[in-house]
Short mmCIF file of C-alpha atoms and ligand atoms in Angstrom, two decimals:
data_model
loop_
_atom_site.label_atom_id
_atom_site.label_comp_id
_atom_site.label_asym_id
_atom_site.label_seq_id
_atom_site.Cartn_x
_atom_site.Cartn_y
_atom_site.Cartn_z
CA MET U 1 -26.49 -64.60 2.45
CA LYS U 2 -26.78 -61.85 5.06
CA LYS U 3 -26.30 -58.34 3.70
CA ILE U 4 -26.78 -56.55 7.00
CA GLU U 5 -26.21 -57.96 10.47
CA ALA U 6 -26.70 -55.45 13.24
CA ARG U 7 -26.65 -56.87 16.75
CA ASN U 8 -27.41 -55.29 20.09
CA ILE U 9 -27.00 -51.70 18.90
CA TYR U 10 -26.92 -48.97 21.55
CA LYS U 11 -26.90 -45.32 20.63
CA ARG U 12 -27.39 -42.24 22.76
CA PHE U 13 -27.36 -38.50 22.14
CA GLN U 14 -25.99 -36.93 25.33
CA ASN U 15 -28.49 -38.19 27.92
CA LEU U 16 -31.09 -39.41 25.45
CA GLU U 17 -30.98 -43.13 24.78
CA VAL U 18 -32.31 -43.57 21.26
CA LEU U 19 -31.40 -47.17 20.38
CA LYS U 20 -31.57 -49.62 23.27
CA GLY U 21 -30.28 -52.93 21.98
CA ILE U 22 -31.54 -53.15 18.42
CA ASP U 23 -31.10 -56.25 16.24
CA LEU U 24 -31.62 -56.12 12.51
CA GLU U 25 -30.84 -58.76 9.93
CA VAL U 26 -31.34 -58.31 6.23
CA SER U 27 -30.75 -61.08 3.71
CA GLU U 28 -29.87 -60.63 0.08
CA GLY U 29 -32.84 -59.47 -1.97
CA GLU U 30 -34.97 -58.71 1.06
CA VAL U 31 -37.00 -55.53 1.32
CA VAL U 32 -37.31 -54.49 4.95
CA ALA U 33 -39.79 -51.77 5.84
CA VAL U 34 -39.15 -49.99 9.13
CA ILE U 35 -42.27 -48.38 10.54
CA GLY U 36 -43.10 -46.69 13.82
CA PRO U 37 -43.96 -43.43 15.51
CA SER U 38 -41.86 -40.33 14.97
CA GLY U 39 -38.91 -40.09 17.36
CA GLY U 40 -38.70 -43.85 17.76
CA GLY U 41 -35.14 -44.06 16.41
CA LYS U 42 -35.78 -45.25 12.84
CA SER U 43 -33.59 -42.64 11.15
CA THR U 44 -30.91 -43.05 13.78
CA LEU U 45 -30.78 -46.80 13.09
CA LEU U 46 -30.27 -46.25 9.35
CA ARG U 47 -27.68 -43.56 10.01
CA CYS U 48 -25.75 -45.88 12.32
CA LEU U 49 -25.55 -48.50 9.58
CA ASN U 50 -23.48 -46.25 7.33
CA LYS U 51 -21.66 -44.45 10.13
CA LEU U 52 -23.40 -41.12 9.78
CA GLU U 53 -23.79 -41.72 13.51
CA THR U 54 -21.47 -43.84 15.63
CA ILE U 55 -22.78 -46.40 18.08
CA GLU U 56 -21.74 -46.92 21.68
CA GLN U 57 -22.21 -50.67 21.74
CA GLY U 58 -22.99 -53.44 19.32
CA THR U 59 -21.84 -55.12 16.14
CA ILE U 60 -22.50 -54.08 12.56
CA ILE U 61 -21.53 -56.36 9.67
CA ILE U 62 -22.27 -55.15 6.16
CA ASP U 63 -22.02 -57.53 3.22
CA GLY U 64 -19.69 -59.77 5.21
CA GLU U 65 -17.38 -56.99 6.39
CA THR U 66 -17.24 -55.76 9.95
CA LEU U 67 -17.92 -52.05 10.34
CA ALA U 68 -18.18 -52.11 14.12
CA LYS U 69 -17.41 -54.90 16.55
CA ASP U 70 -18.59 -55.21 20.12
CA THR U 71 -15.60 -55.61 22.42
CA GLY U 72 -17.61 -55.95 25.61
CA LYS U 73 -16.70 -52.42 26.60
CA GLY U 74 -18.03 -50.54 23.62
CA ALA U 75 -18.02 -50.74 19.86
CA GLU U 76 -14.74 -50.78 17.98
CA TYR U 77 -14.84 -49.41 14.46
CA ALA U 78 -12.89 -50.47 11.39
CA SER U 79 -10.19 -48.01 10.26
CA THR U 80 -11.40 -44.78 8.66
CA GLU U 81 -10.49 -46.02 5.20
CA ASP U 82 -12.22 -49.39 5.65
CA ALA U 83 -15.24 -47.81 7.30
CA ARG U 84 -15.66 -45.43 4.37
CA ARG U 85 -15.39 -48.27 1.88
CA ILE U 86 -17.87 -50.42 3.81
CA ALA U 87 -20.30 -47.53 4.33
CA CYS U 88 -20.53 -46.76 0.65
CA LYS U 89 -21.63 -50.32 -0.11
CA MET U 90 -24.95 -48.83 0.96
CA GLY U 91 -26.65 -46.19 -1.11
CA MET U 92 -28.73 -43.79 0.93
CA VAL U 93 -31.77 -41.78 -0.06
CA PHE U 94 -32.76 -38.95 2.26
CA GLN U 95 -36.06 -37.28 3.00
CA GLN U 96 -34.60 -33.97 1.79
CA PHE U 97 -33.00 -35.43 -1.40
CA ASN U 98 -29.65 -33.66 -0.74
CA LEU U 99 -28.70 -33.38 -4.39
CA PHE U 100 -25.64 -31.25 -5.12
CA PRO U 101 -27.19 -27.98 -6.37
CA HIS U 102 -24.09 -26.79 -8.23
CA MET U 103 -24.02 -29.88 -10.45
CA THR U 104 -26.32 -30.95 -13.25
CA VAL U 105 -28.31 -34.16 -12.91
CA LEU U 106 -25.68 -36.10 -14.84
CA GLU U 107 -22.84 -34.55 -12.85
CA ASN U 108 -24.61 -35.55 -9.63
CA LEU U 109 -24.70 -39.15 -10.83
CA ILE U 110 -21.12 -39.47 -12.03
CA GLU U 111 -19.40 -37.47 -9.25
CA ALA U 112 -18.73 -40.27 -6.77
CA PRO U 113 -18.14 -43.13 -9.25
CA VAL U 114 -15.47 -41.00 -10.95
CA GLN U 115 -13.97 -39.24 -7.92
CA VAL U 116 -14.29 -41.98 -5.29
CA GLN U 117 -14.33 -45.24 -7.22
CA LYS U 118 -11.95 -43.84 -9.86
CA ARG U 119 -13.90 -45.51 -12.63
CA ASN U 120 -13.57 -44.59 -16.27
CA LYS U 121 -15.59 -41.44 -16.89
CA ALA U 122 -16.96 -42.34 -20.31
CA GLU U 123 -18.18 -45.69 -18.97
CA VAL U 124 -19.75 -44.08 -15.91
CA ILE U 125 -21.58 -41.58 -18.11
CA LYS U 126 -22.99 -44.41 -20.20
CA GLU U 127 -24.24 -46.21 -17.10
CA ALA U 128 -25.61 -42.98 -15.67
CA GLU U 129 -27.64 -42.41 -18.82
CA ILE U 130 -29.11 -45.89 -18.49
CA LEU U 131 -30.00 -45.19 -14.85
CA LEU U 132 -31.65 -41.90 -15.80
CA GLU U 133 -33.71 -43.71 -18.38
CA LYS U 134 -34.72 -46.23 -15.76
CA VAL U 135 -36.01 -43.52 -13.41
CA GLY U 136 -37.63 -41.77 -16.35
CA LEU U 137 -35.51 -38.63 -16.39
CA SER U 138 -33.37 -38.92 -19.50
CA ASP U 139 -34.55 -35.52 -20.69
CA LYS U 140 -33.31 -33.87 -17.46
CA ARG U 141 -29.70 -35.01 -17.95
CA ASP U 142 -28.24 -31.49 -18.18
CA VAL U 143 -30.63 -29.66 -15.88
CA TYR U 144 -29.72 -28.31 -12.44
CA PRO U 145 -31.62 -29.85 -9.51
CA ARG U 146 -33.41 -26.63 -8.56
CA LYS U 147 -35.41 -26.84 -11.77
CA LEU U 148 -36.85 -30.23 -10.88
CA SER U 149 -39.96 -31.10 -8.88
CA GLY U 150 -39.49 -32.88 -5.56
CA GLY U 151 -40.45 -36.21 -7.07
CA GLN U 152 -37.96 -35.77 -9.89
CA GLN U 153 -35.23 -34.73 -7.45
CA GLN U 154 -35.85 -37.81 -5.36
CA ARG U 155 -35.64 -40.06 -8.42
CA VAL U 156 -32.33 -38.42 -9.33
CA ALA U 157 -31.15 -39.07 -5.76
CA ILE U 158 -32.06 -42.74 -6.16
CA ALA U 159 -30.20 -42.90 -9.47
CA ARG U 160 -27.20 -41.16 -7.90
CA ALA U 161 -27.05 -43.78 -5.15
CA LEU U 162 -27.43 -46.60 -7.68
CA ALA U 163 -24.57 -45.23 -9.80
CA MET U 164 -22.23 -46.45 -7.04
CA LYS U 165 -23.47 -50.01 -7.64
CA PRO U 166 -24.35 -50.45 -3.98
CA ALA U 167 -25.04 -53.84 -2.43
CA ILE U 168 -27.82 -52.35 -0.32
CA MET U 169 -30.12 -49.34 -0.59
CA LEU U 170 -31.25 -47.42 2.49
CA PHE U 171 -34.26 -45.09 2.26
CA ASP U 172 -35.14 -42.66 5.05
CA GLU U 173 -38.73 -41.54 4.50
CA PRO U 174 -38.11 -40.92 0.81
CA THR U 175 -41.61 -39.59 0.15
CA SER U 176 -42.30 -37.67 3.35
CA SER U 177 -41.40 -34.25 2.01
CA LEU U 178 -43.26 -34.72 -1.27
CA ASP U 179 -46.68 -33.45 -2.24
CA PRO U 180 -49.10 -36.40 -2.25
CA GLU U 181 -49.42 -36.40 -6.04
CA LEU U 182 -45.64 -36.85 -6.38
CA THR U 183 -45.15 -39.79 -4.03
CA GLY U 184 -46.43 -42.28 -6.63
CA GLU U 185 -43.58 -41.79 -9.07
CA VAL U 186 -40.95 -42.32 -6.35
CA LEU U 187 -42.71 -45.37 -4.92
CA ARG U 188 -42.96 -46.82 -8.41
CA THR U 189 -39.18 -46.49 -8.88
CA MET U 190 -38.63 -48.20 -5.52
CA ARG U 191 -41.04 -51.00 -6.45
CA GLU U 192 -39.08 -51.62 -9.64
CA LEU U 193 -35.87 -51.82 -7.63
CA ALA U 194 -37.47 -54.36 -5.31
CA GLU U 195 -38.58 -56.43 -8.30
CA GLU U 196 -34.97 -56.51 -9.47
CA LYS U 197 -34.11 -58.04 -6.09
CA MET U 198 -32.21 -55.06 -4.74
CA THR U 199 -31.63 -55.44 -1.00
CA MET U 200 -33.46 -52.53 0.61
CA VAL U 201 -34.19 -51.05 4.03
CA VAL U 202 -36.98 -48.49 3.84
CA VAL U 203 -38.10 -46.27 6.70
CA THR U 204 -41.56 -45.22 5.63
CA HIS U 205 -45.02 -44.04 6.60
CA GLU U 206 -46.45 -45.47 3.37
CA MET U 207 -48.23 -48.48 4.82
CA GLY U 208 -49.43 -49.53 1.37
CA PHE U 209 -45.84 -49.81 0.21
CA ALA U 210 -44.78 -51.69 3.36
CA ARG U 211 -47.69 -54.12 2.99
CA GLU U 212 -47.27 -54.82 -0.71
CA VAL U 213 -43.55 -54.57 -1.38
CA ALA U 214 -41.78 -55.44 1.86
CA THR U 215 -40.74 -59.00 2.60
CA LYS U 216 -40.27 -58.12 6.25
CA VAL U 217 -41.67 -55.34 8.42
CA VAL U 218 -39.93 -54.02 11.52
CA PHE U 219 -41.91 -51.94 13.99
CA MET U 220 -39.74 -49.63 16.11
CA ALA U 221 -40.80 -47.49 19.04
CA ASP U 222 -39.01 -46.03 22.07
CA GLY U 223 -35.67 -47.32 20.86
CA TYR U 224 -36.70 -50.97 20.69
CA VAL U 225 -37.77 -53.29 17.90
CA GLN U 226 -41.24 -53.97 19.25
CA ALA U 227 -42.36 -56.35 16.54
CA CYS U 228 -40.90 -57.89 13.43
CA GLY U 229 -42.43 -60.21 10.88
CA THR U 230 -44.02 -60.65 7.47
CA PRO U 231 -46.47 -57.96 6.33
CA GLU U 232 -49.37 -60.30 7.22
CA GLU U 233 -48.07 -60.87 10.74
CA ILE U 234 -47.61 -57.15 11.30
CA PHE U 235 -50.67 -55.73 9.59
CA GLU U 236 -53.27 -58.52 9.79
CA ASN U 237 -52.49 -60.22 13.11
CA PRO U 238 -50.60 -57.76 15.30
CA THR U 239 -50.04 -59.07 18.81
CA ASN U 240 -47.84 -56.32 20.26
CA GLU U 241 -49.96 -53.70 22.07
CA ARG U 242 -47.77 -50.79 21.00
CA LEU U 243 -48.09 -51.92 17.37
CA LYS U 244 -51.87 -52.30 17.58
CA HIS U 245 -52.13 -48.78 18.97
CA PHE U 246 -49.84 -47.39 16.25
CA LEU U 247 -51.83 -49.08 13.48
CA ASN U 248 -55.07 -47.73 14.93
CA VAL U 249 -53.73 -44.20 15.12
CA ILE U 250 -52.45 -44.10 11.55
CA LYS U 251 -55.69 -45.59 10.18
CA LYS U 252 -57.50 -42.43 11.25
CA MET Y 1 -6.08 22.28 -18.73
CA LEU Y 2 -5.78 19.28 -21.03
CA ASP Y 3 -2.09 20.01 -21.43
CA TYR Y 4 -1.74 20.14 -17.67
CA ILE Y 5 -3.51 16.81 -17.24
CA ILE Y 6 -1.26 15.20 -19.85
CA SER Y 7 1.78 16.60 -18.09
CA ILE Y 8 0.88 15.03 -14.73
CA ILE Y 9 -0.28 11.67 -16.11
CA PRO Y 10 3.15 9.96 -15.94
CA GLN Y 11 3.55 10.77 -12.24
CA MET Y 12 0.01 9.74 -11.48
CA LEU Y 13 0.50 6.45 -13.30
CA ALA Y 14 3.59 5.82 -11.19
CA GLY Y 15 1.39 6.37 -8.14
CA CYS Y 16 -1.19 3.97 -9.56
CA GLN Y 17 1.52 1.35 -9.80
CA VAL Y 18 2.20 1.50 -6.07
CA THR Y 19 -1.53 1.43 -5.37
CA ALA Y 20 -1.99 -1.55 -7.70
CA GLN Y 21 0.87 -3.42 -6.01
CA VAL Y 22 -0.68 -2.96 -2.59
CA PHE Y 23 -4.08 -3.97 -3.96
CA PHE Y 24 -3.07 -7.12 -5.81
CA LEU Y 25 -0.65 -8.40 -3.20
CA THR Y 26 -3.26 -7.91 -0.49
CA ILE Y 27 -5.91 -9.78 -2.49
CA ILE Y 28 -3.59 -12.61 -3.50
CA LEU Y 29 -2.35 -13.19 0.04
CA SER Y 30 -5.34 -12.35 2.23
CA ILE Y 31 -7.96 -14.46 0.46
CA PRO Y 32 -6.11 -17.79 0.88
CA LEU Y 33 -5.11 -16.80 4.43
CA GLY Y 34 -8.72 -15.87 5.19
CA LEU Y 35 -9.93 -19.21 3.85
CA LEU Y 36 -7.38 -21.06 5.96
CA LEU Y 37 -8.46 -19.11 9.06
CA ALA Y 38 -12.10 -19.87 8.26
CA PHE Y 39 -11.36 -23.60 8.23
CA GLY Y 40 -9.69 -23.20 11.61
CA ARG Y 41 -12.69 -21.24 12.84
CA VAL Y 42 -15.19 -23.98 11.90
CA SER Y 43 -12.93 -26.84 13.02
CA ASN Y 44 -13.47 -28.55 16.35
CA LEU Y 45 -10.05 -27.62 17.67
CA SER Y 46 -11.15 -25.41 20.51
CA LEU Y 47 -7.80 -23.65 21.03
CA VAL Y 48 -7.41 -22.82 17.34
CA LYS Y 49 -11.03 -21.67 17.15
CA HIS Y 50 -10.73 -19.28 20.07
CA PHE Y 51 -7.39 -17.92 18.95
CA ILE Y 52 -8.78 -17.10 15.50
CA ALA Y 53 -11.91 -15.54 17.00
CA PHE Y 54 -9.65 -13.31 19.13
CA TYR Y 55 -7.50 -12.44 16.13
CA VAL Y 56 -10.55 -11.50 14.06
CA TRP Y 57 -11.88 -9.37 16.90
CA VAL Y 58 -8.61 -7.43 17.20
CA MET Y 59 -8.15 -6.90 13.46
CA ARG Y 60 -11.73 -5.85 12.84
CA GLY Y 61 -12.04 -3.93 16.08
CA THR Y 62 -9.19 -1.46 15.49
CA PRO Y 63 -8.66 0.96 12.61
CA LEU Y 64 -6.54 -0.21 9.70
CA MET Y 65 -4.70 3.12 10.00
CA LEU Y 66 -3.68 2.23 13.56
CA GLN Y 67 -2.47 -1.19 12.40
CA LEU Y 68 -0.39 0.39 9.62
CA LEU Y 69 1.26 2.80 12.06
CA PHE Y 70 1.80 -0.02 14.55
CA PHE Y 71 3.69 -2.26 12.12
CA TYR Y 72 5.79 0.62 10.84
CA PHE Y 73 6.46 2.74 13.93
CA ALA Y 74 5.74 0.62 16.99
CA LEU Y 75 7.51 -2.64 16.16
CA PRO Y 76 10.93 -1.02 15.59
CA SER Y 77 10.89 0.02 19.26
CA VAL Y 78 11.03 -3.69 20.16
CA GLY Y 79 13.74 -4.28 17.58
CA ILE Y 80 11.63 -5.41 14.58
CA ARG Y 81 12.01 -3.07 11.64
CA PHE Y 82 10.26 -3.29 8.29
CA ASP Y 83 10.57 -0.99 5.29
CA ASP Y 84 7.40 0.94 4.57
CA PHE Y 85 6.13 -1.37 1.81
CA THR Y 86 6.59 -4.52 3.90
CA ALA Y 87 4.95 -2.94 6.93
CA ALA Y 88 2.02 -1.82 4.79
CA MET Y 89 1.62 -5.29 3.26
CA ILE Y 90 1.68 -7.01 6.65
CA ALA Y 91 -1.00 -4.69 7.99
CA PHE Y 92 -3.21 -4.96 4.91
CA VAL Y 93 -2.93 -8.75 4.57
CA LEU Y 94 -3.54 -9.42 8.27
CA ASN Y 95 -6.45 -6.97 8.33
CA TYR Y 96 -8.17 -8.18 5.19
CA ALA Y 97 -7.59 -11.84 6.07
CA ALA Y 98 -9.69 -11.24 9.19
CA TYR Y 99 -12.57 -9.88 7.12
CA PHE Y 100 -12.29 -12.66 4.53
CA CYS Y 101 -12.16 -15.23 7.35
CA GLU Y 102 -15.55 -14.06 8.61
CA ILE Y 103 -17.01 -14.03 5.10
CA PHE Y 104 -15.80 -17.57 4.36
CA ARG Y 105 -16.87 -18.82 7.79
CA ALA Y 106 -20.41 -17.61 7.17
CA GLY Y 107 -20.33 -19.17 3.71
CA ILE Y 108 -19.13 -22.55 4.97
CA GLN Y 109 -21.73 -22.56 7.73
CA ALA Y 110 -24.48 -21.79 5.23
CA ILE Y 111 -24.00 -25.15 3.50
CA PRO Y 112 -26.69 -27.53 4.77
CA LYS Y 113 -25.64 -30.57 6.78
CA GLY Y 114 -27.38 -32.76 4.20
CA GLN Y 115 -24.67 -31.93 1.65
CA TYR Y 116 -21.98 -33.37 3.93
CA GLU Y 117 -24.15 -36.39 4.66
CA ALA Y 118 -24.81 -37.09 0.99
CA ALA Y 119 -21.07 -36.84 0.30
CA HIS Y 120 -20.37 -39.18 3.21
CA THR Y 121 -22.79 -41.83 1.96
CA LEU Y 122 -21.12 -41.61 -1.45
CA GLY Y 123 -17.79 -42.45 0.16
CA MET Y 124 -16.17 -39.05 -0.25
CA SER Y 125 -13.31 -38.12 2.08
CA TYR Y 126 -13.21 -34.81 4.00
CA VAL Y 127 -10.90 -33.26 1.42
CA GLN Y 128 -13.03 -34.47 -1.51
CA THR Y 129 -16.17 -33.21 0.20
CA MET Y 130 -14.66 -29.77 0.74
CA ARG Y 131 -13.09 -29.47 -2.70
CA ARG Y 132 -15.89 -30.88 -4.82
CA ILE Y 133 -19.07 -30.20 -2.84
CA VAL Y 134 -18.70 -27.50 -0.19
CA LEU Y 135 -16.25 -24.93 -1.55
CA PRO Y 136 -17.85 -24.53 -4.99
CA GLN Y 137 -21.10 -23.67 -3.23
CA VAL Y 138 -19.33 -21.43 -0.72
CA PHE Y 139 -17.65 -19.43 -3.48
CA ARG Y 140 -20.99 -18.59 -4.94
CA ILE Y 141 -22.42 -17.51 -1.59
CA VAL Y 142 -19.44 -15.33 -0.69
CA LEU Y 143 -19.07 -13.62 -4.04
CA PRO Y 144 -21.17 -10.53 -3.16
CA PRO Y 145 -19.44 -9.84 0.18
CA VAL Y 146 -16.01 -10.56 -1.34
CA SER Y 147 -16.86 -8.13 -4.10
CA ASN Y 148 -17.71 -5.48 -1.47
CA GLU Y 149 -14.47 -6.02 0.41
CA THR Y 150 -12.44 -5.85 -2.79
CA ILE Y 151 -13.94 -2.53 -3.77
CA THR Y 152 -13.36 -1.21 -0.25
CA LEU Y 153 -9.74 -2.28 -0.57
CA VAL Y 154 -9.25 -0.14 -3.69
CA LYS Y 155 -10.03 2.89 -1.58
CA ASP Y 156 -8.29 1.65 1.58
CA THR Y 157 -4.98 1.46 -0.29
CA SER Y 158 -4.85 5.25 0.00
CA LEU Y 159 -4.13 4.82 3.73
CA VAL Y 160 -0.52 3.94 2.90
CA TYR Y 161 0.15 7.62 2.38
CA VAL Y 162 0.72 7.89 6.18
CA LEU Y 163 3.85 5.79 5.66
CA ALA Y 164 5.12 8.24 3.04
CA MET Y 165 4.62 5.75 0.22
CA ASN Y 166 4.10 7.36 -3.16
CA ASP Y 167 0.81 5.77 -4.02
CA LEU Y 168 -1.86 7.44 -6.13
CA MET Y 169 -3.23 9.41 -3.17
CA ARG Y 170 0.06 10.82 -1.96
CA THR Y 171 1.25 11.60 -5.50
CA THR Y 172 -1.97 13.48 -6.07
CA ARG Y 173 -1.64 15.50 -2.90
CA ASN Y 174 1.95 16.38 -3.73
CA LEU Y 175 0.93 17.62 -7.16
CA VAL Y 176 -1.89 19.73 -5.72
CA GLN Y 177 0.47 21.33 -3.21
CA ARG Y 178 3.19 21.92 -5.82
CA ASP Y 179 0.98 23.43 -8.52
CA PHE Y 180 -1.77 25.09 -6.45
CA ASP Y 181 -4.26 23.34 -8.75
CA ILE Y 182 -6.98 20.91 -7.69
CA THR Y 183 -7.17 19.16 -11.08
CA PRO Y 184 -5.07 16.19 -9.83
CA PHE Y 185 -7.84 15.42 -7.31
CA LEU Y 186 -10.30 15.04 -10.16
CA VAL Y 187 -7.91 12.86 -12.16
CA ALA Y 188 -7.29 10.65 -9.13
CA GLY Y 189 -11.03 10.36 -8.60
CA VAL Y 190 -11.43 9.16 -12.17
CA PHE Y 191 -8.67 6.56 -11.65
CA TYR Y 192 -10.31 5.17 -8.51
CA LEU Y 193 -13.69 5.11 -10.24
CA LEU Y 194 -12.28 3.27 -13.24
CA ALA Y 195 -10.71 0.66 -10.97
CA THR Y 196 -13.93 0.07 -9.06
CA LEU Y 197 -15.90 -0.04 -12.31
CA VAL Y 198 -13.67 -2.78 -13.69
CA LEU Y 199 -14.06 -4.76 -10.45
CA THR Y 200 -17.82 -4.26 -10.38
CA VAL Y 201 -18.20 -5.61 -13.92
CA LEU Y 202 -15.82 -8.48 -13.19
CA PHE Y 203 -17.74 -9.57 -10.09
CA GLU Y 204 -21.10 -9.17 -11.80
CA ASN Y 205 -19.94 -11.58 -14.48
CA LEU Y 206 -18.60 -14.01 -11.92
CA GLU Y 207 -21.90 -13.92 -10.05
CA LYS Y 208 -23.80 -14.54 -13.24
CA HIS Y 209 -21.54 -17.47 -14.06
CA PHE Y 210 -21.93 -19.03 -10.61
CA SER Y 211 -25.68 -18.48 -10.39
CA ARG Y 212 -26.45 -20.49 -13.50
CA TYR Y 213 -27.68 -23.38 -11.38
CA ASP Y 214 -30.22 -21.17 -9.61
CA GLN Y 215 -32.23 -20.31 -12.65
N1 ADP W 301 -28.21 -35.45 16.22
C1 ADP W 301 -29.08 -35.59 17.25
N2 ADP W 301 -28.83 -35.00 18.43
C2 ADP W 301 -29.66 -35.16 19.48
N3 ADP W 301 -30.79 -35.87 19.45
C3 ADP W 301 -31.11 -36.48 18.29
C4 ADP W 301 -30.28 -36.36 17.14
N4 ADP W 301 -30.84 -37.07 16.13
C5 ADP W 301 -31.97 -37.60 16.63
N5 ADP W 301 -32.15 -37.25 17.93
C6 ADP W 301 -33.25 -37.67 18.80
O1 ADP W 301 -33.30 -39.07 18.78
C7 ADP W 301 -34.62 -39.53 18.80
C8 ADP W 301 -34.87 -40.46 17.63
O2 ADP W 301 -34.82 -39.72 16.44
P1 ADP W 301 -34.98 -40.38 15.02
O3 ADP W 301 -34.02 -41.49 14.87
O4 ADP W 301 -34.88 -39.27 14.03
O5 ADP W 301 -36.46 -40.95 15.06
P2 ADP W 301 -37.42 -41.32 13.87
O6 ADP W 301 -36.63 -41.34 12.60
O7 ADP W 301 -37.99 -42.63 14.23
O8 ADP W 301 -38.48 -40.25 13.84
C9 ADP W 301 -35.51 -38.31 18.80
O9 ADP W 301 -35.91 -38.03 20.10
C10 ADP W 301 -34.60 -37.22 18.30
O10 ADP W 301 -34.96 -35.99 18.82
MG1 MG W 302 -36.83 -40.07 10.88
#
């Protein structure tokens, strides 16, 4: 079953065309790595999927529900209520973590399940504690985010997104603002998620992760999907010139 | 001297009551109004935004004394008449709301965009985002400037004496003129100092409470 179907996405900022007819399909349990040079539109693509940015043209279907539909003269969005409900089927992890600083780790995790999904608080707390154990931060339950290292904050952010029981997880360069010695712990958590067959889209510069964990790799540059395929096709036998150049540059 | 002080205390306390009324009413009304104006100021309604910017400019750009006199003496000439207390309250609330508006605006704008984005991806509505995520952080940021304004207000209340209201300041002056004794000035000074001391301690505790997540 398709979890994400994005077709012919166009997005511009004022005069700058950033996405020029992007297609992206993600099936259940797939891990899609999105790679490419900075400024190529990778973040924008993720942000369009959950309506942090709105598209000019194209169709976006998330988990069988239409977020945006191409009418021929532009994209038509679902109602605000529906769009919000559809968008939060996707958990998102940001480069800058974006934890809520005025809430403890546990409060960060239970906020949206209790306030948005109106679930039973005691139950949500129990699940949150299990999630914290999973990301290895049970002992930080009552600590404020500022006291945590970057790697710990990012693992809390992953747990916070998972607390919503999302159908899909989106990651936008989750390790890019971490010191090198802290990226491992975050990548390990993401690997475990992939092993549990979570559907994931990961924008990343960690080629090792893309090669070993991803089931599909998408190479984006200049607002186009330049190449798309299995890790072997992308990394071992690249045919696209732009991709070959990119792989050469990052090897150095 | 002690006997004299005891003899004037009842009158001075009556003056304190007027001062306290002006103070508390101004705080209770101008903070919510200021917050409301701040939301207008950061909204994307261009007309509302510009109107509030103009309003803030006028209220902060002219003396509070002038505004007091305007609401009491100038408006009656166009047929709007207020008693002195009402005129004073209108001037104080409108004036302080302008200052609080700017404080809250700066506080709201200091919240990083990432906080709104995280709330969005968690499915929170605008109201939920403001109430649960943004405002609690704003309150912490604005506490020091709000504390400053509040302490300034304690002293600004004395301006109402131009409207012949018997606040602490005017009562004191009357006593000095009646008795040819400057002791009431000292007593009034002590009253103002006590009020600002209480507020200082109160705000320090609030700041400590709100900064627990920084440590
Ligand atoms: N909010 C925005 N306003 C204007 N331009 C933007 C905005 N966000 C991104 N851009 C521009 O869009 C292009 C693609 O950015 P982005 O999607 O962040 O690329 P990537 O994530 O691949 O580095 C860049 O040129 C960037 O400057
Ligand atoms: Mg990016």
